[in-house]
Structure formats: structure tokens, C-alpha cells
CSV table of C-alpha atoms in Angstrom, one decimal:
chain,number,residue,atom,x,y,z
F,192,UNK,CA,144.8,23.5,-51.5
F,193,UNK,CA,147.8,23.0,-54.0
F,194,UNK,CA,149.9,23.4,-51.2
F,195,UNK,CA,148.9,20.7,-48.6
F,196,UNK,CA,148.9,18.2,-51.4
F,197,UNK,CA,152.0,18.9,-52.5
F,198,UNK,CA,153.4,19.1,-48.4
F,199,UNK,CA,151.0,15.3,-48.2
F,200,UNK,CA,153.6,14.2,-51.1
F,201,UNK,CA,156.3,15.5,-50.5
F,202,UNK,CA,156.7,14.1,-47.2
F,203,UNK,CA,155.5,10.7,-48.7
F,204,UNK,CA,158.2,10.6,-50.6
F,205,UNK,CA,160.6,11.4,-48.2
F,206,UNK,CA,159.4,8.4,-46.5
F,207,UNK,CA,160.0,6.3,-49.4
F,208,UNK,CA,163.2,7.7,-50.0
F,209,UNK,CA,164.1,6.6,-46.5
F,210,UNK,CA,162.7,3.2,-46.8
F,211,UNK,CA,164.4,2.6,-50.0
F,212,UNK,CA,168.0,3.5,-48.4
F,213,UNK,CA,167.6,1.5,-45.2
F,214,UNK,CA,166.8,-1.6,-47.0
F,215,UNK,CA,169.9,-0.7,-49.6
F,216,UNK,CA,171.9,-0.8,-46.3
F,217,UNK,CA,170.4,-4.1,-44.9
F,218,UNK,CA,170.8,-5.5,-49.0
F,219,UNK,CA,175.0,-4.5,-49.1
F,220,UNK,CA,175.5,-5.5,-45.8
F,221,UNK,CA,173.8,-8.9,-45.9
F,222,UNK,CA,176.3,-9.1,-48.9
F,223,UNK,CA,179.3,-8.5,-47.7
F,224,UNK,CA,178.8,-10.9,-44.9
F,225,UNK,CA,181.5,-13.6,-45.0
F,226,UNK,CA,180.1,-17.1,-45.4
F,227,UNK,CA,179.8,-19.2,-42.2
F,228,UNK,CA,182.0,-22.4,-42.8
F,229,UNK,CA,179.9,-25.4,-43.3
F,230,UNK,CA,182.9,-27.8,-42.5
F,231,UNK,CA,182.6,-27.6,-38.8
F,232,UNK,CA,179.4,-27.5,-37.0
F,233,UNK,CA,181.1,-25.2,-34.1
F,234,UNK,CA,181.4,-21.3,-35.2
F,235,UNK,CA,184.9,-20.4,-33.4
F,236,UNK,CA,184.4,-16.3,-32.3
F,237,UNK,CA,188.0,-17.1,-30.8
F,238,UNK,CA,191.1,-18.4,-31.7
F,239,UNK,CA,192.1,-21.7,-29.7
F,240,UNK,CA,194.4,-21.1,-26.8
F,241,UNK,CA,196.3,-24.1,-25.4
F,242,UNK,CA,194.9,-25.5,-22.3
F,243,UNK,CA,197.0,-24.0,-19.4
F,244,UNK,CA,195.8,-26.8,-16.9
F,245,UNK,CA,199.2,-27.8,-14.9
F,246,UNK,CA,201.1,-31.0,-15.6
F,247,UNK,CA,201.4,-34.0,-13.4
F,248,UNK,CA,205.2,-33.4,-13.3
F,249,UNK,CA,204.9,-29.6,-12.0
F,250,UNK,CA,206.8,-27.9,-9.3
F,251,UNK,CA,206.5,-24.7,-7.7
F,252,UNK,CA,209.3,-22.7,-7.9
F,253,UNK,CA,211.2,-22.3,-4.5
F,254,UNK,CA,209.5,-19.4,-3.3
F,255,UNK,CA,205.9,-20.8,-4.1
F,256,UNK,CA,206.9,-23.9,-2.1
F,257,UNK,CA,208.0,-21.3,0.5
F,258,UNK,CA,204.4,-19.7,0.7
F,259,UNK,CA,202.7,-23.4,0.7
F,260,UNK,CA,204.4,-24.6,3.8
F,261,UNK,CA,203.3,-21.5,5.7
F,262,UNK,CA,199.7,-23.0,5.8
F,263,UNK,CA,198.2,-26.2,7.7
F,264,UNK,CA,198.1,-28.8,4.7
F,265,UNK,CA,195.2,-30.7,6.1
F,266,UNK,CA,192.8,-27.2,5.4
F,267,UNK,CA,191.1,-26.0,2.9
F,268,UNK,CA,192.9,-23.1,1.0
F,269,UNK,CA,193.7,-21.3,-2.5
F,270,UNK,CA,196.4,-19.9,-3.2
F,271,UNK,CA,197.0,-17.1,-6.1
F,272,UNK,CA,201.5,-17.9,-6.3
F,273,UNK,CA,203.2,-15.3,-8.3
F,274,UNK,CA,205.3,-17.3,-10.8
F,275,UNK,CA,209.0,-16.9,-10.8
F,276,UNK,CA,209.2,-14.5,-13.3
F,277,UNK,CA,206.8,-12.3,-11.5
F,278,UNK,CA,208.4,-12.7,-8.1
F,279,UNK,CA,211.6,-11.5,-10.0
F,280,UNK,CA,209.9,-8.9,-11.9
F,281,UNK,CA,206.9,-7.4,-9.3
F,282,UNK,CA,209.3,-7.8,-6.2
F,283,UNK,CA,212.8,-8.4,-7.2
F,284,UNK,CA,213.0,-11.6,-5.1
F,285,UNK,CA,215.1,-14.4,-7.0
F,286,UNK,CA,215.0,-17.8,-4.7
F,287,UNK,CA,218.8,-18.7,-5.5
F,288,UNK,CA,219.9,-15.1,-3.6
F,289,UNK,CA,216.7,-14.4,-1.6
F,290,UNK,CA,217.0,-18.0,0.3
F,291,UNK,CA,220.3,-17.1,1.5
F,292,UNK,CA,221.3,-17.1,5.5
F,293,UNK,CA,221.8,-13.5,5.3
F,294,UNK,CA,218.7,-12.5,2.9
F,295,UNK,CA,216.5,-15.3,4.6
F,296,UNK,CA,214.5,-13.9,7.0
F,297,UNK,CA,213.5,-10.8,4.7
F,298,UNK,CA,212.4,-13.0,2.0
F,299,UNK,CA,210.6,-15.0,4.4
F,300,UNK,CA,208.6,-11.4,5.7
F,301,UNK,CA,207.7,-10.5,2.2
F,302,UNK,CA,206.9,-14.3,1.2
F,303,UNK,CA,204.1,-14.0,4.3
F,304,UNK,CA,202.9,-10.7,3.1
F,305,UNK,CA,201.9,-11.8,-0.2
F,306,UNK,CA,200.9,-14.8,1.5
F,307,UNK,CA,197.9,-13.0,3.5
F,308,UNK,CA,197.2,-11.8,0.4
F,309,UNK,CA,196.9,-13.9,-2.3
F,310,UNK,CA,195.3,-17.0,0.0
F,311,UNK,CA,191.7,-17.5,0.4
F,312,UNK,CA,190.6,-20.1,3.3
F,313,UNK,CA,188.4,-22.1,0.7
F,314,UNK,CA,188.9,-24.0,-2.1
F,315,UNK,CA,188.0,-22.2,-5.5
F,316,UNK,CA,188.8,-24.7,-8.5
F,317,UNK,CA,189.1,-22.9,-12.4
F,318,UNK,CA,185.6,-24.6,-13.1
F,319,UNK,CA,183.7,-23.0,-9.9
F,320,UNK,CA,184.0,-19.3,-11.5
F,321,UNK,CA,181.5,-18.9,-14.2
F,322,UNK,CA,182.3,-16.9,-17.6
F,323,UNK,CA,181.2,-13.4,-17.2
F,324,UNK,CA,180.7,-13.7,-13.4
F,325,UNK,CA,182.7,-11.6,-10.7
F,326,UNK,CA,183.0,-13.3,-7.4
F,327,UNK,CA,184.5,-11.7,-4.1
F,328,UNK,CA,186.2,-13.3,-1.7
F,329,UNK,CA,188.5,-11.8,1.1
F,330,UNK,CA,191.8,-13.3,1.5
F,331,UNK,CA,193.6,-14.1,5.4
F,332,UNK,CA,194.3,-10.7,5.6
F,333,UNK,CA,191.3,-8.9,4.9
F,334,UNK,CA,191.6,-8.0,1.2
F,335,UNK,CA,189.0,-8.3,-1.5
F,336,UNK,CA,189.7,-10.3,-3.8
F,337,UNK,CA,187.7,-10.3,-7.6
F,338,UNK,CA,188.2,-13.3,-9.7
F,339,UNK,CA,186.6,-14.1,-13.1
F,340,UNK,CA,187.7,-15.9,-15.6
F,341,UNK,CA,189.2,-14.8,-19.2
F,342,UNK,CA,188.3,-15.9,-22.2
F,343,UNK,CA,190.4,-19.2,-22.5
F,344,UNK,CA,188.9,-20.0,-19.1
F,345,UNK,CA,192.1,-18.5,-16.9
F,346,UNK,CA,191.3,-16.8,-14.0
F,347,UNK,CA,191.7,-13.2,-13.5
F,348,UNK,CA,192.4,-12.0,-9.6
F,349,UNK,CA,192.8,-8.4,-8.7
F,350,UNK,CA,193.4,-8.2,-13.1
F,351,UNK,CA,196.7,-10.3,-12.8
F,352,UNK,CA,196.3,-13.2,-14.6
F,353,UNK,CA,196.9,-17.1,-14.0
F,354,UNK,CA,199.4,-18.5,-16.3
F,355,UNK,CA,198.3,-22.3,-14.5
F,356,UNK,CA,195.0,-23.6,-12.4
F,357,UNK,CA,194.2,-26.0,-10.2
F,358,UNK,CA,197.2,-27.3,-8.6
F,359,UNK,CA,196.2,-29.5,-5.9
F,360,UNK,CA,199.1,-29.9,-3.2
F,361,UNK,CA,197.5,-32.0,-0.2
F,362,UNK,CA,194.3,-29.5,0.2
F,363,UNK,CA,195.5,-26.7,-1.2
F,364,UNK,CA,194.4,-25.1,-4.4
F,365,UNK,CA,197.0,-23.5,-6.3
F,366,UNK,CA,196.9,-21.0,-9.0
F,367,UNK,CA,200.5,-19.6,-10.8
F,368,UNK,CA,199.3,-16.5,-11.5
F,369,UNK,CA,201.7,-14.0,-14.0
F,370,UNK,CA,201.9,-11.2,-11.1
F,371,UNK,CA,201.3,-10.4,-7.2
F,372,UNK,CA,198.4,-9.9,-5.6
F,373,UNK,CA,199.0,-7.2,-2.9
F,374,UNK,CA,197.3,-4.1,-1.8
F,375,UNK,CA,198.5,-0.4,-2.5
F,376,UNK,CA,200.3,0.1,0.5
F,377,UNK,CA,202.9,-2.6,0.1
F,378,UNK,CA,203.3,-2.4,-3.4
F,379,UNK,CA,204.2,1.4,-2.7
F,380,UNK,CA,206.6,-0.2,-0.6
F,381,UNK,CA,207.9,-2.4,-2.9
F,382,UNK,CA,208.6,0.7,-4.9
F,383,UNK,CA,210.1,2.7,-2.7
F,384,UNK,CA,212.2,0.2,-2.0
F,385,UNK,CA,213.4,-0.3,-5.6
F,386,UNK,CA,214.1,3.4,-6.0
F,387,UNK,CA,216.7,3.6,-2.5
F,388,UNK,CA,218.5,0.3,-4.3
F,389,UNK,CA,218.6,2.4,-7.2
């Protein structure tokens, strides 16, 4: 008989002892908590990022403007344009030595290809993808496309980011984006070709 109440209080007290240790936990961490500033009525979770909203004054570089009079200008279209820097960087094309007679017509083929990819017949404007939503589209040539947008409100394609949205040129939406959207296929080929150079 000694026994079961000793086994009754035993585990009665290892219940209390339980008790006693979560709420110490809940007590020290409600403690350490830093104070919520009382100055602004807006809790910022993130630091502010400049708006990256194009100017009024902006130009595409030479082989953007290259990609934007391949389509009709009276139609509806985005377009994802690799910067300059990326066009230099993802496909070693620089417009003061790829628009050149003798280079011309190769920059013009690889201009097109990224073209079909990276151009959607529709117009999708920064503020039509919702944060934490994945939409699909499928660009001229057939490949899926997944945008969201970041947490600064940037859209994300294919995970190369836009560096500027919503350029309107006529029609046509454009998105800088800091990369190029292409499939597997010709960015292996793209990197095949870098290693012959080399």
C-alpha cells in the first residue's frame, strides 16, 4: 500500500517539477524579449531597400534595345532583359564588339534565343504577382517560366533576379533582370563555348 502512494506522489511531483520548469522557460524568455519601439506605429521585420522602380530617363542598354525591336510594339508582351553586366557576365556578349559587321549576325542569333525565352506574350506588371505566390507562365518558346516576387517586391524569374520593373516601352513590359533566362541546353552551350575560347 506504501508503495502505490509513494508511486501516486512521486509522479505528482514530477509533474510539478515539469510545470514549474516550463513556466521558468516562458518567465526568462518573455524577459529577454527586446522591447517593441513605441516611436513608430509600423514594426519593420526588414531593413528598407530602395525602391528599384526604373527612372523616367532610362535606357536599355544596346542589346536590350536589340531584343525589344524583335517584337510587334503595338502587342502585348514582357520581357525579362539581362542587364549589361549580365549579358557580359552569363554570355560574354558586350554591345560595343558584339554589334560589329563581322560579329553581327551571331549576336543577333543569341539576342533571339534569349529572346524566346525570357518574353511572355502578356503583360505582367511588378504589382500583379502577389508576395508568397508562384505563378507560371510559358514564354514564346515553350519554356516555363516561375516568377514571384522577393522581399523588397522584385521579381524573381527562373531565381534570377530583377535589378528594375516595369519598364513600359510602347506595350511592352520590361523587366532588367541581374541574369539570363535560358533553358539547360543553351546555357550548356554557352559553356561549351566559353571553354573552346579558352
Amino acid at each position: 500500500m506504501k508503495r502505490r502512494v509513494f508511486l501516486k506522489h512521486s509522479i505528482a511531483l514530477i509533474l510539478m517539477m515539469v510545470t514549474l520548469c516550463c513556466l521558468l522557460v516562458v518567465i526568462v524568455t518573455v524577459l529577454k524579449l527586446p522591447d517593441a519601439s513605441t516611436k513608430n506605429s509600423e514594426m519593420v521585420l526588414y531593413p528598407k531597400i530602395r525602391s528599384r522602380k526604373i527612372p523616367h530617363d532610362f535606357k536599355l542598354s544596346k542589346l536590350g534595345d536589340m531584343m525589344l525591336e524583335m517584337l510587334p510594339h503595338d502587342l502585348a508582351f514582357t520581357v525579362f532583359v539581362p542587364s549589361e553586366e549580365a549579358f557580359k557576365r552569363d554570355l560574354r556578349l558586350d554591345s560595343s564588339d558584339g554589334l560589329k559587321p563581322d560579329k553581327y549576325n551571331d549576336t543577333y542569333a543569341i539576342v533571339s534565343r534569349v529572346l524566346g525565352f525570357s518574353a511572355v506574350p502578356r503583360s505582367i506588371h511588378s504589382d500583379s504577382v502577389k508576395h508568397g505566390e508562384l505563378v507560371n507562365y510559358e514564354s514564346l518558346s515553350g519554356f516555363s517560366l516561375y516568377i514571384s516576387k522577393d522581399i523588397d517586391g522584385m521579381l524573381v524569374v527562373n531565381r534570377v533576379r530583377s535589378e528594375m520593373v516595369d519598364f513600359k516601352r510602347d506595350e511592352i513590359v520590361v523587366h532588367v533582370m541581374d541574369g539570363v533566362i535560358m533553358d539547360a541546353d543553351f546555357e550548356q552551350s554557352v559553356l561549351s563555348d566559353e571553354t573552346e575560347e579558352d
